[in-house]
């Protein structure tokens, strides 16, 4: 069972603090709503009491008229406050949730560490936090609503206790006990909800995956071409029924609870009537008082049962608010723990020292050591799955080594502030992000007016995308995707890669890492491109990764990676002379390339 990190009182304060922080008027409106909710029924129970009392005391009619006018005016004022609050609050609270906290959560998502966000735990936490944010009838928004109601219910109950205090104190004790009983019964359901929350969210995740995949254009081709319809639908149905099973169990518990609640109310009200009628018959209270008390007992029970029900829901909402806070804390911690800037001289040396790394049980690196001298260009080669991209992620601190160190100019990478750290690297990944904005913006990765357009032109030319850009009606301002702009273009695999390369060049950081961003180009073009890059990055440390060996000749050193170890290291010439695995692979590949060149020419 998963215990919520933040308790309900802490979460109540959190909601109040945040409402006050973003919208003070909203908090005042919430308070006004509480007051109106409490006062309205009090007027209703006192009105008949005073009127009957008026007859009992045989007072002049003018007094009665005055009384009615007073009640009328107060009712009108309170009623107006209440209906204004009822109309205003839901809209404002929804805005508070979706717009204010929603954008803060988006910012937090950008501020959490990549390692965290890409981990299973991080994904689960962000999903739960999103749930707390996503709808009006659960989580944050509902907690704010229930907070208003619970406060009103609680104050109402206390006021009614005062009204009823003239009666035998046992009456109040009995009424409160009934309330407590139904609270305990209801809380059992709530505990069950808490216990099953994680299981339900797991199934929900599976269902969402299937649902999303049916809509996502990325999946659409394969789904159609491989005729995956029936399979997907049956999977979806399976998860829906699994989820339903959970909800059925909860509903059964809720239903049983409703019966218990009904029984409690039945006995409570029955005894109250018998008790009060007896008081009237024995002349201990007047009829006017009877109407007041009978109204108060019914009202008090209503306050208590609403308080109970709303508190139970508030508790459930509070679990989600806790989830939300857990995620927001991650971002806060990350911001708070920012390190002071360090002086890092260029060119930069990179060293991996006794690094161990596994994906779950799959060992990728064991006692791995590698030093790349400052300003050197190395080629990292190896078959698919050798661990090249993993090495890049380790160097970039995007994943964490199980043990060992990554040193930048001899400084442990964990001692360098992450944002400063990211600034050190220009990286081109195969699966880099293409934004649904202009090509220029896709190169600079910042707003259009912050973009150095001359530099964009320069790097587009270097990466070889300039020809394509020239052919587009809006040139480099054409959107690189159609998603937001129907005039946008769709880039081919090779063109996307050129764009990604141009981006890495534009950033112009001290370390350049190209992780097979050119696999969609033909081998000769890739080799030429890498050579071009080599000339441009004279003063930089660079890592060129490829499973093609033709791209490596110009590098200072070639590193052949195999099963998590560097098995050969040296210049292209050295390794060819060594006549080992590199030479063997090179010969096989170059044979193939020669053929390809013949076919092309
Ligand atoms: N996030 C991940 N979780 C589990 N295994 C992974 C993950 N990423 C990569 N791997 C596995 O680690 C091995 C090395 O992958 P990778 O570094 O991408 O190889 P390369 O870039 O050399 O082709 C592969 O067997 C791959 O399946
Ligand atoms: Mg790779």
XYZ file of C-alpha atoms and ligand atoms in Angstrom:
629
model
C 0.000 0.000 0.000
C 1.184 3.409 -0.958
C 1.047 6.063 1.710
C 0.454 9.616 0.599
C 3.402 11.856 1.298
C 1.338 14.874 2.320
C -1.550 14.557 4.752
C -4.921 16.151 4.304
C -4.298 19.171 6.571
C -1.071 19.964 4.867
C -2.881 19.770 1.521
C -5.698 22.014 2.722
C -3.125 24.624 3.661
C -1.427 24.094 0.312
C -4.649 24.786 -1.570
C -5.428 27.866 0.532
C -1.897 29.188 0.173
C -1.932 28.743 -3.555
C -5.375 30.213 -4.080
C -4.268 33.229 -2.029
C -1.054 33.467 -4.024
C -2.653 33.473 -7.460
C -6.042 35.052 -6.823
C -6.916 36.787 -3.549
C -10.414 37.676 -4.685
C -11.089 34.003 -5.283
C -10.213 33.194 -1.691
C -12.515 35.981 -0.437
C -15.300 34.639 -2.655
C -14.736 31.184 -1.202
C -15.092 32.580 2.312
C -18.256 34.484 1.316
C -19.664 31.273 -0.099
C -18.979 29.472 3.186
C -20.772 32.189 5.181
C -23.786 32.212 2.859
C -24.010 28.421 2.895
C -24.098 28.415 6.699
C -26.476 31.340 7.178
C -29.097 30.397 4.575
C -30.565 27.338 6.384
C -30.356 29.071 9.749
C -32.761 31.708 8.455
C -35.031 28.964 7.243
C -35.243 27.217 10.635
C -35.661 30.420 12.669
C -38.399 31.897 10.480
C -41.212 29.444 11.485
C -40.028 29.518 15.081
C -40.440 33.296 15.309
C -43.757 33.276 13.506
C -45.267 30.622 15.787
C -43.781 32.354 18.796
C -45.465 35.552 17.626
C -48.850 33.824 17.837
C -47.989 32.143 21.131
C -47.223 35.548 22.630
C -50.146 37.245 20.782
C -48.071 40.225 19.731
C -49.286 43.078 17.387
C -49.496 42.406 13.641
C -47.146 45.303 12.866
C -44.352 43.390 14.657
C -45.066 40.367 12.477
C -44.845 42.488 9.332
C -41.557 43.963 10.476
C -40.233 40.488 11.227
C -41.186 39.214 7.787
C -39.490 42.201 6.111
C -36.266 41.634 8.114
C -36.178 37.970 7.195
C -36.975 38.809 3.583
C -34.119 41.310 3.272
C -31.573 39.069 4.961
C -32.676 36.101 2.833
C -32.348 38.190 -0.290
C -28.832 39.340 0.564
C -27.607 35.904 1.565
C -29.336 34.281 -1.405
C -27.687 36.732 -3.805
C -24.248 36.132 -2.303
C -24.811 32.413 -2.568
C -25.967 32.402 -6.185
C -23.221 34.784 -7.198
C -20.642 32.532 -5.513
C -22.178 29.429 -7.079
C -21.838 30.939 -10.529
C -18.467 32.589 -10.043
C -16.544 30.004 -8.057
C -16.612 26.944 -10.369
C -15.303 29.025 -13.282
C -12.628 30.710 -11.207
C -11.507 27.539 -9.474
C -11.319 25.751 -12.844
C -9.170 28.608 -14.124
C -6.985 28.407 -11.041
C -6.470 24.692 -11.655
C -6.039 24.445 -15.394
C -4.439 27.758 -16.269
C -2.444 28.773 -13.225
C -1.317 25.501 -11.672
C -1.410 23.912 -15.144
C 1.218 26.263 -16.502
C 3.254 25.934 -13.316
C 3.209 22.186 -13.781
C 4.355 22.550 -17.380
C 7.246 24.674 -16.162
C 8.016 22.121 -13.468
C 8.052 19.355 -16.082
C 10.747 21.295 -17.912
C 12.690 21.791 -14.720
C 12.843 18.216 -13.479
C 15.954 16.264 -14.250
C 16.020 14.269 -17.477
C 17.167 11.218 -15.515
C 14.080 11.469 -13.361
C 11.661 12.199 -16.187
C 12.933 9.278 -18.251
C 12.808 6.825 -15.358
C 9.825 4.548 -14.704
C 9.310 6.189 -11.356
C 9.413 9.669 -12.881
C 6.907 8.693 -15.550
C 4.585 7.262 -12.941
C 4.862 10.342 -10.759
C 4.196 12.765 -13.571
C 1.202 10.738 -14.682
C -0.280 10.828 -11.213
C 0.384 14.552 -10.921
C -1.324 15.097 -14.249
C -4.319 13.177 -13.032
C -4.637 15.533 -10.085
C -4.594 18.401 -12.583
C -6.521 16.982 -15.478
C -10.170 17.210 -14.468
C -12.532 19.351 -12.455
C -14.269 16.620 -10.505
C -11.137 15.126 -8.947
C -7.838 16.242 -7.492
C -6.963 19.876 -7.018
C -10.105 21.525 -8.314
C -12.395 19.174 -6.454
C -10.398 19.584 -3.274
C -10.869 23.358 -3.467
C -14.616 22.833 -3.957
C -14.890 20.297 -1.178
C -12.872 22.540 1.081
C -15.561 25.225 0.783
C -18.298 22.690 1.452
C -16.521 20.964 4.341
C -15.809 24.280 6.032
C -19.429 25.332 5.649
C -20.624 21.917 6.875
C -18.342 22.053 9.873
C -19.262 25.616 10.879
C -22.937 24.811 10.268
C -22.715 21.764 12.527
C -21.046 23.796 15.277
C -23.664 26.573 15.078
C -26.424 23.963 15.291
C -24.790 22.398 18.320
C -25.229 25.783 20.012
C -28.855 25.908 18.967
C -29.416 22.393 20.289
C -27.390 22.953 23.453
C -30.605 23.820 25.369
C -31.633 20.191 24.964
C -30.253 17.210 26.803
C -26.523 16.966 25.948
C -27.088 13.272 25.234
C -28.981 14.305 22.092
C -25.930 16.054 20.736
C -23.664 13.198 21.732
C -25.989 10.724 20.005
C -26.129 12.857 16.852
C -22.354 13.248 16.732
C -21.885 9.512 17.335
C -24.129 8.777 14.380
C -21.983 11.111 12.296
C -18.804 9.411 13.470
C -20.246 5.980 12.711
C -21.048 6.917 9.146
C -17.635 8.534 8.818
C -15.925 5.333 9.904
C -18.033 3.279 7.515
C -17.258 5.673 4.672
C -13.591 5.808 5.476
C -13.279 2.087 4.894
C -14.250 2.684 1.298
C -11.701 5.438 1.098
C -8.943 3.232 2.459
C -9.800 0.648 -0.164
C -9.599 3.335 -2.833
C -6.144 4.298 -1.638
C -5.007 0.699 -1.600
C -6.109 0.064 -5.172
C -5.060 3.399 -6.619
C -1.733 2.234 -8.006
C -3.167 -0.940 -9.497
C -5.868 1.055 -11.211
C -3.416 3.598 -12.509
C -1.307 0.809 -14.028
C -4.263 -0.563 -15.986
C -5.274 2.955 -16.913
C -1.835 3.545 -18.334
C -2.125 0.454 -20.523
C -5.524 1.570 -21.749
C -4.286 5.082 -22.504
C -1.392 3.659 -24.483
C -3.788 1.753 -26.717
C -6.180 4.699 -26.975
C -3.421 7.144 -27.852
C -1.910 4.799 -30.405
C -5.190 4.654 -32.329
C -5.084 8.439 -32.775
C -1.387 9.051 -33.168
C -0.292 9.660 -36.738
C 3.089 8.117 -35.855
C 1.400 4.748 -35.423
C -1.226 5.147 -38.140
C 0.746 3.697 -41.064
C 1.813 0.536 -39.295
C -1.564 -0.061 -37.725
C -3.180 0.019 -41.146
C -0.534 -1.843 -43.090
C -0.230 -4.622 -40.562
C -3.972 -4.880 -39.993
C -3.664 -4.354 -36.261
C -7.286 -3.239 -35.763
C -8.757 -6.306 -34.118
C -5.797 -6.851 -31.909
C -5.788 -3.241 -30.679
C -9.517 -3.228 -30.089
C -9.360 -6.494 -28.149
C -6.488 -5.151 -26.072
C -8.439 -1.976 -25.392
C -11.484 -4.026 -24.364
C -9.352 -6.194 -22.116
C -7.964 -3.185 -20.248
C -11.382 -1.561 -20.019
C -12.820 -4.683 -18.417
C -9.830 -5.003 -16.072
C -10.358 -1.409 -15.003
C -14.071 -2.019 -14.686
C -13.445 -4.923 -12.348
C -11.695 -2.545 -9.990
C -14.457 0.015 -10.196
C -17.063 -2.672 -9.653
C -15.363 -3.678 -6.437
C -15.286 -0.060 -5.308
C -18.932 0.482 -6.298
C -19.994 -2.549 -4.269
C -18.253 -1.123 -1.250
C -19.820 2.290 -1.842
C -23.250 0.685 -2.167
C -22.896 -1.220 1.107
C -21.829 2.000 2.717
C -24.917 3.812 1.435
C -27.119 1.194 3.079
C -25.305 1.579 6.393
C -25.679 5.361 6.129
C -29.409 5.059 5.442
C -29.940 2.830 8.466
C -28.056 5.192 10.737
C -30.169 8.151 9.523
C -33.398 6.216 9.971
C -32.784 5.393 13.629
C -31.343 8.800 14.411
C -34.333 10.760 13.052
C -36.856 8.307 14.515
C -35.480 8.745 18.005
C -35.246 12.523 17.628
C -38.951 12.798 16.767
C -40.001 10.556 19.646
C -37.846 12.542 22.047
C -39.074 16.007 20.957
C -42.744 15.045 20.731
C -42.443 13.749 24.258
C -40.992 17.115 25.368
C -43.935 18.998 23.833
C -46.502 16.614 25.308
C -44.995 16.999 28.772
C -44.940 20.797 28.317
C -41.205 21.068 28.650
C -40.915 23.060 25.391
C -43.284 25.287 23.404
C -44.440 24.393 19.897
C -42.307 27.210 18.476
C -39.290 25.595 20.084
C -40.358 22.207 18.775
C -40.244 23.548 15.201
C -36.823 25.091 15.848
C -35.397 21.900 17.347
C -36.877 19.490 14.871
C -35.512 21.724 12.097
C -32.152 21.908 13.832
C -31.869 18.164 14.361
C -32.710 17.488 10.719
C -30.370 20.322 9.718
C -27.627 19.159 12.045
C -27.843 15.629 10.656
C -27.683 17.055 7.173
C -24.585 19.096 8.066
C -22.974 16.030 9.590
C -23.808 13.692 6.725
C -22.618 16.249 4.185
C -19.549 16.874 6.266
C -18.886 13.139 6.359
C -19.394 12.631 2.638
C -17.483 15.710 1.630
C -14.648 14.882 4.007
C -14.370 11.420 2.516
C -14.142 12.872 -0.977
C -11.808 15.599 0.269
C -9.543 12.881 1.639
C -9.570 11.096 -1.710
C -8.810 14.363 -3.526
C -6.084 15.025 -1.030
C -4.275 11.863 -2.151
C -4.085 13.299 -5.635
C -3.044 16.712 -4.397
C -0.242 14.919 -2.577
C 0.770 13.279 -5.872
C 0.785 16.677 -7.506
C 2.980 18.143 -4.789
C 5.414 15.248 -4.940
C 6.032 16.021 -8.588
C 6.231 19.780 -8.070
C 8.764 19.186 -5.292
C 11.012 17.345 -7.718
C 11.225 20.424 -9.875
C 11.678 22.684 -6.849
C 14.488 20.526 -5.528
C 16.132 20.645 -8.894
C 15.937 24.426 -9.005
C 17.033 24.816 -5.388
C 19.950 22.450 -5.847
C 21.436 24.372 -8.722
C 25.179 24.597 -8.383
C 27.285 27.708 -8.804
C 28.842 28.157 -12.249
C 32.299 26.652 -12.584
C 35.068 27.919 -14.726
C 35.537 25.359 -17.460
C 38.330 26.026 -19.912
C 38.124 24.904 -23.527
C 39.052 22.628 -25.182
C 37.503 20.048 -22.959
C 38.733 16.634 -21.938
C 36.291 13.847 -21.142
C 37.078 10.860 -19.005
C 35.014 7.884 -17.901
C 36.482 6.228 -14.837
C 35.518 2.728 -13.676
C 32.019 3.206 -15.016
C 29.443 0.494 -14.501
C 26.076 0.758 -16.129
C 23.153 -1.610 -16.702
C 19.625 -1.243 -18.038
C 17.853 -3.235 -15.352
C 19.729 -6.557 -15.555
C 21.267 -5.932 -18.938
C 24.908 -5.007 -18.263
C 26.175 -2.528 -20.851
C 29.389 -1.260 -19.236
C 31.519 -3.021 -16.672
C 34.535 -1.237 -15.146
C 34.701 0.906 -18.237
C 37.543 3.411 -18.663
C 38.047 5.894 -21.456
C 39.880 9.169 -21.761
C 39.337 11.604 -24.595
C 42.033 14.288 -24.556
C 41.024 17.920 -24.875
C 40.525 18.965 -28.487
C 40.848 15.460 -29.897
C 38.496 14.038 -32.481
C 37.593 10.463 -31.945
C 35.478 8.077 -33.915
C 33.468 5.623 -31.898
C 32.510 2.631 -33.969
C 30.834 -0.657 -33.283
C 27.909 -2.739 -34.399
C 24.312 -1.806 -33.615
C 23.578 -2.333 -29.955
C 27.249 -2.120 -28.951
C 26.394 0.650 -26.475
C 27.474 3.764 -28.388
C 24.353 5.817 -27.725
C 24.385 4.683 -24.114
C 27.916 6.025 -23.816
C 26.771 9.392 -25.179
C 23.910 9.534 -22.694
C 26.290 8.720 -19.865
C 28.670 11.464 -20.952
C 25.777 13.929 -21.233
C 24.590 12.960 -17.753
C 21.180 12.059 -19.170
C 21.441 8.676 -17.490
C 23.340 7.911 -14.336
C 26.150 5.389 -14.043
C 25.562 2.739 -11.367
C 29.075 3.507 -10.171
C 32.160 5.310 -11.367
C 32.739 8.845 -12.557
C 32.409 10.992 -15.646
C 35.051 13.704 -15.518
C 35.029 16.908 -17.531
C 38.448 18.581 -17.415
C 38.986 16.408 -14.342
C 35.811 17.714 -12.624
C 33.160 15.187 -11.660
C 30.171 15.850 -13.929
C 27.828 15.766 -10.936
C 29.584 18.796 -9.503
C 28.769 20.903 -12.536
C 25.405 22.630 -12.716
C 23.184 20.805 -15.190
C 22.334 23.846 -17.282
C 25.954 24.854 -17.542
C 26.721 21.232 -18.347
C 24.257 21.036 -21.226
C 25.796 24.207 -22.652
C 29.074 22.340 -23.127
C 27.679 19.966 -25.745
C 26.418 20.260 -29.292
C 24.778 16.937 -29.912
C 23.047 15.500 -32.920
C 20.934 12.481 -32.077
C 19.220 10.299 -34.591
C 15.851 10.760 -32.969
C 16.147 14.480 -32.283
C 13.100 16.648 -31.886
C 11.687 18.453 -34.910
C 9.419 21.303 -33.865
C 6.306 22.334 -35.747
C 7.915 25.752 -36.356
C 10.075 27.312 -39.042
C 13.248 25.588 -40.192
C 15.259 28.598 -38.955
C 13.803 28.134 -35.483
C 14.480 24.415 -35.684
C 18.114 25.267 -36.220
C 18.453 27.884 -33.479
C 15.998 26.231 -31.056
C 14.889 29.602 -29.787
C 12.371 32.259 -30.844
C 12.648 33.775 -34.306
C 13.738 37.175 -33.040
C 16.513 35.629 -30.956
C 17.782 33.754 -33.992
C 20.951 34.766 -35.798
C 19.666 34.354 -39.365
C 23.075 34.685 -41.003
C 24.398 31.893 -38.880
C 21.357 29.805 -39.781
C 22.075 30.323 -43.500
C 25.670 29.354 -42.926
C 24.974 26.099 -41.087
C 22.170 25.113 -43.476
C 24.693 25.396 -46.256
C 27.257 23.325 -44.379
C 24.813 20.574 -43.569
C 23.630 20.514 -47.155
C 20.008 21.405 -46.441
C 20.260 24.738 -48.276
C 19.177 23.231 -51.619
C 15.983 21.925 -50.116
C 15.324 25.185 -48.285
C 15.717 27.137 -51.536
C 13.042 24.986 -53.144
C 10.473 25.897 -50.502
C 8.129 28.826 -51.088
C 8.850 30.397 -47.710
C 12.444 29.231 -47.633
C 13.894 28.673 -44.192
C 10.773 30.185 -42.621
C 8.732 27.205 -43.784
C 7.402 25.153 -40.920
C 9.306 21.893 -40.589
C 6.054 20.054 -39.819
C 2.459 20.361 -40.915
C 1.031 20.045 -37.433
C 0.402 23.748 -36.791
C 0.691 25.066 -40.323
C -0.845 23.530 -43.429
C 1.799 25.323 -45.531
C 4.484 23.421 -43.655
C 6.714 20.877 -45.299
C 7.459 17.287 -44.510
C 11.151 16.481 -44.436
C 12.559 13.173 -45.584
C 14.692 11.083 -43.234
C 17.915 12.418 -44.741
C 16.667 16.018 -44.678
C 15.678 15.708 -41.041
C 19.162 14.514 -40.286
C 20.698 17.437 -42.126
C 18.510 19.755 -40.098
C 19.663 18.111 -36.878
C 23.281 18.480 -37.967
C 22.749 22.139 -38.796
C 21.324 22.602 -35.326
C 24.352 21.049 -33.662
C 26.604 23.351 -35.648
C 24.544 26.415 -34.808
C 24.886 25.742 -31.099
C 28.649 25.748 -31.529
C 29.413 24.273 -28.093
C 32.926 23.165 -27.023
C 32.138 19.472 -27.504
C 30.532 18.147 -30.656
C 28.899 14.722 -30.578
C 27.318 13.234 -33.655
C 25.461 10.040 -32.834
C 24.746 8.524 -36.231
C 22.710 11.498 -37.350
C 23.665 10.664 -40.914
C 22.540 7.061 -41.195
C 19.871 8.029 -43.681
C 22.534 9.458 -45.980
C 24.507 7.156 -48.218
C 27.908 6.088 -46.861
C 29.897 8.324 -49.186
C 27.792 11.375 -48.335
C 28.167 10.553 -44.658
C 31.929 10.330 -44.954
C 32.079 13.655 -46.801
C 29.860 15.273 -44.258
C 31.893 14.068 -41.318
C 35.018 15.368 -42.996
C 33.397 18.739 -43.497
C 32.507 18.810 -39.807
C 35.978 17.834 -38.896
C 37.364 20.887 -40.675
C 34.895 23.167 -38.929
C 35.546 21.962 -35.438
C 39.292 22.362 -35.216
C 39.386 23.709 -31.668
C 36.715 21.402 -30.321
C 36.609 17.987 -28.765
C 34.476 15.794 -30.959
C 33.009 12.322 -30.907
C 31.812 10.924 -34.206
C 29.710 7.837 -33.892
C 28.891 5.513 -36.703
C 28.518 1.879 -37.409
C 30.011 2.668 -40.785
C 33.748 2.755 -40.796
C 34.228 4.957 -43.839
C 33.503 8.009 -41.715
C 36.407 7.550 -39.380
C 39.557 7.986 -41.384
C 40.069 11.647 -40.595
C 39.748 11.257 -36.828
C 42.717 11.377 -34.466
C 41.712 8.041 -33.068
C 39.264 5.280 -33.789
C 37.725 3.377 -30.892
C 36.101 0.068 -31.611
C 33.444 -0.732 -29.071
C 32.341 -4.308 -28.594
C 30.263 -5.735 -25.757
C 30.880 -2.766 -23.514
C 34.655 -2.658 -23.996
C 36.998 -0.748 -26.247
C 38.642 -3.681 -27.961
C 40.783 -1.738 -30.426
C 42.051 1.824 -30.291
C 44.328 3.787 -32.612
C 44.380 5.725 -35.851
C 42.658 4.242 -38.849
C 46.074 3.344 -40.240
C 47.189 1.676 -36.992
C 44.053 -0.398 -36.775
C 44.276 -1.471 -40.396
C 47.873 -2.501 -39.762
C 46.769 -4.384 -36.661
C 44.603 -6.463 -38.961
C 42.127 -7.198 -36.189
C 38.386 -6.891 -36.001
C 38.335 -3.272 -37.227
C 40.322 -4.167 -40.320
C 38.049 -7.103 -40.964
C 34.906 -4.992 -40.613
C 36.404 -2.214 -42.720
C 37.261 -4.583 -45.529
C 33.798 -6.094 -45.579
C 32.180 -2.676 -45.571
C 34.479 -1.030 -48.071
C 33.885 -3.889 -50.445
C 30.193 -3.171 -50.156
C 30.703 0.595 -50.544
C 32.766 0.135 -53.665
C 29.928 -1.833 -55.120
C 27.474 0.844 -54.131
C 29.602 3.529 -55.756
C 29.692 1.469 -58.928
C 25.928 1.155 -58.866
C 25.502 4.885 -58.250
C 27.943 5.982 -60.926
N 16.431 2.621 -22.247
C 16.890 1.364 -22.416
N 16.436 0.369 -21.635
C 16.894 -0.900 -21.782
N 17.799 -1.259 -22.679
C 18.303 -0.322 -23.495
C 17.867 1.037 -23.413
N 18.530 1.751 -24.349
C 19.343 0.869 -24.980
N 19.214 -0.367 -24.474
C 19.968 -1.577 -24.883
O 21.324 -1.337 -24.627
C 22.125 -1.833 -25.680
C 23.001 -0.710 -26.213
O 22.175 0.226 -26.837
P 22.729 1.531 -27.557
O 23.656 2.205 -26.634
O 21.580 2.311 -28.077
O 23.533 0.870 -28.776
P 24.157 1.548 -30.073
O 23.950 3.006 -29.989
O 25.586 1.149 -30.047
O 23.465 0.934 -31.235
C 21.201 -2.416 -26.702
O 21.176 -3.796 -26.507
C 19.875 -1.796 -26.371
O 18.851 -2.689 -26.660
Mg 22.869 4.296 -31.190
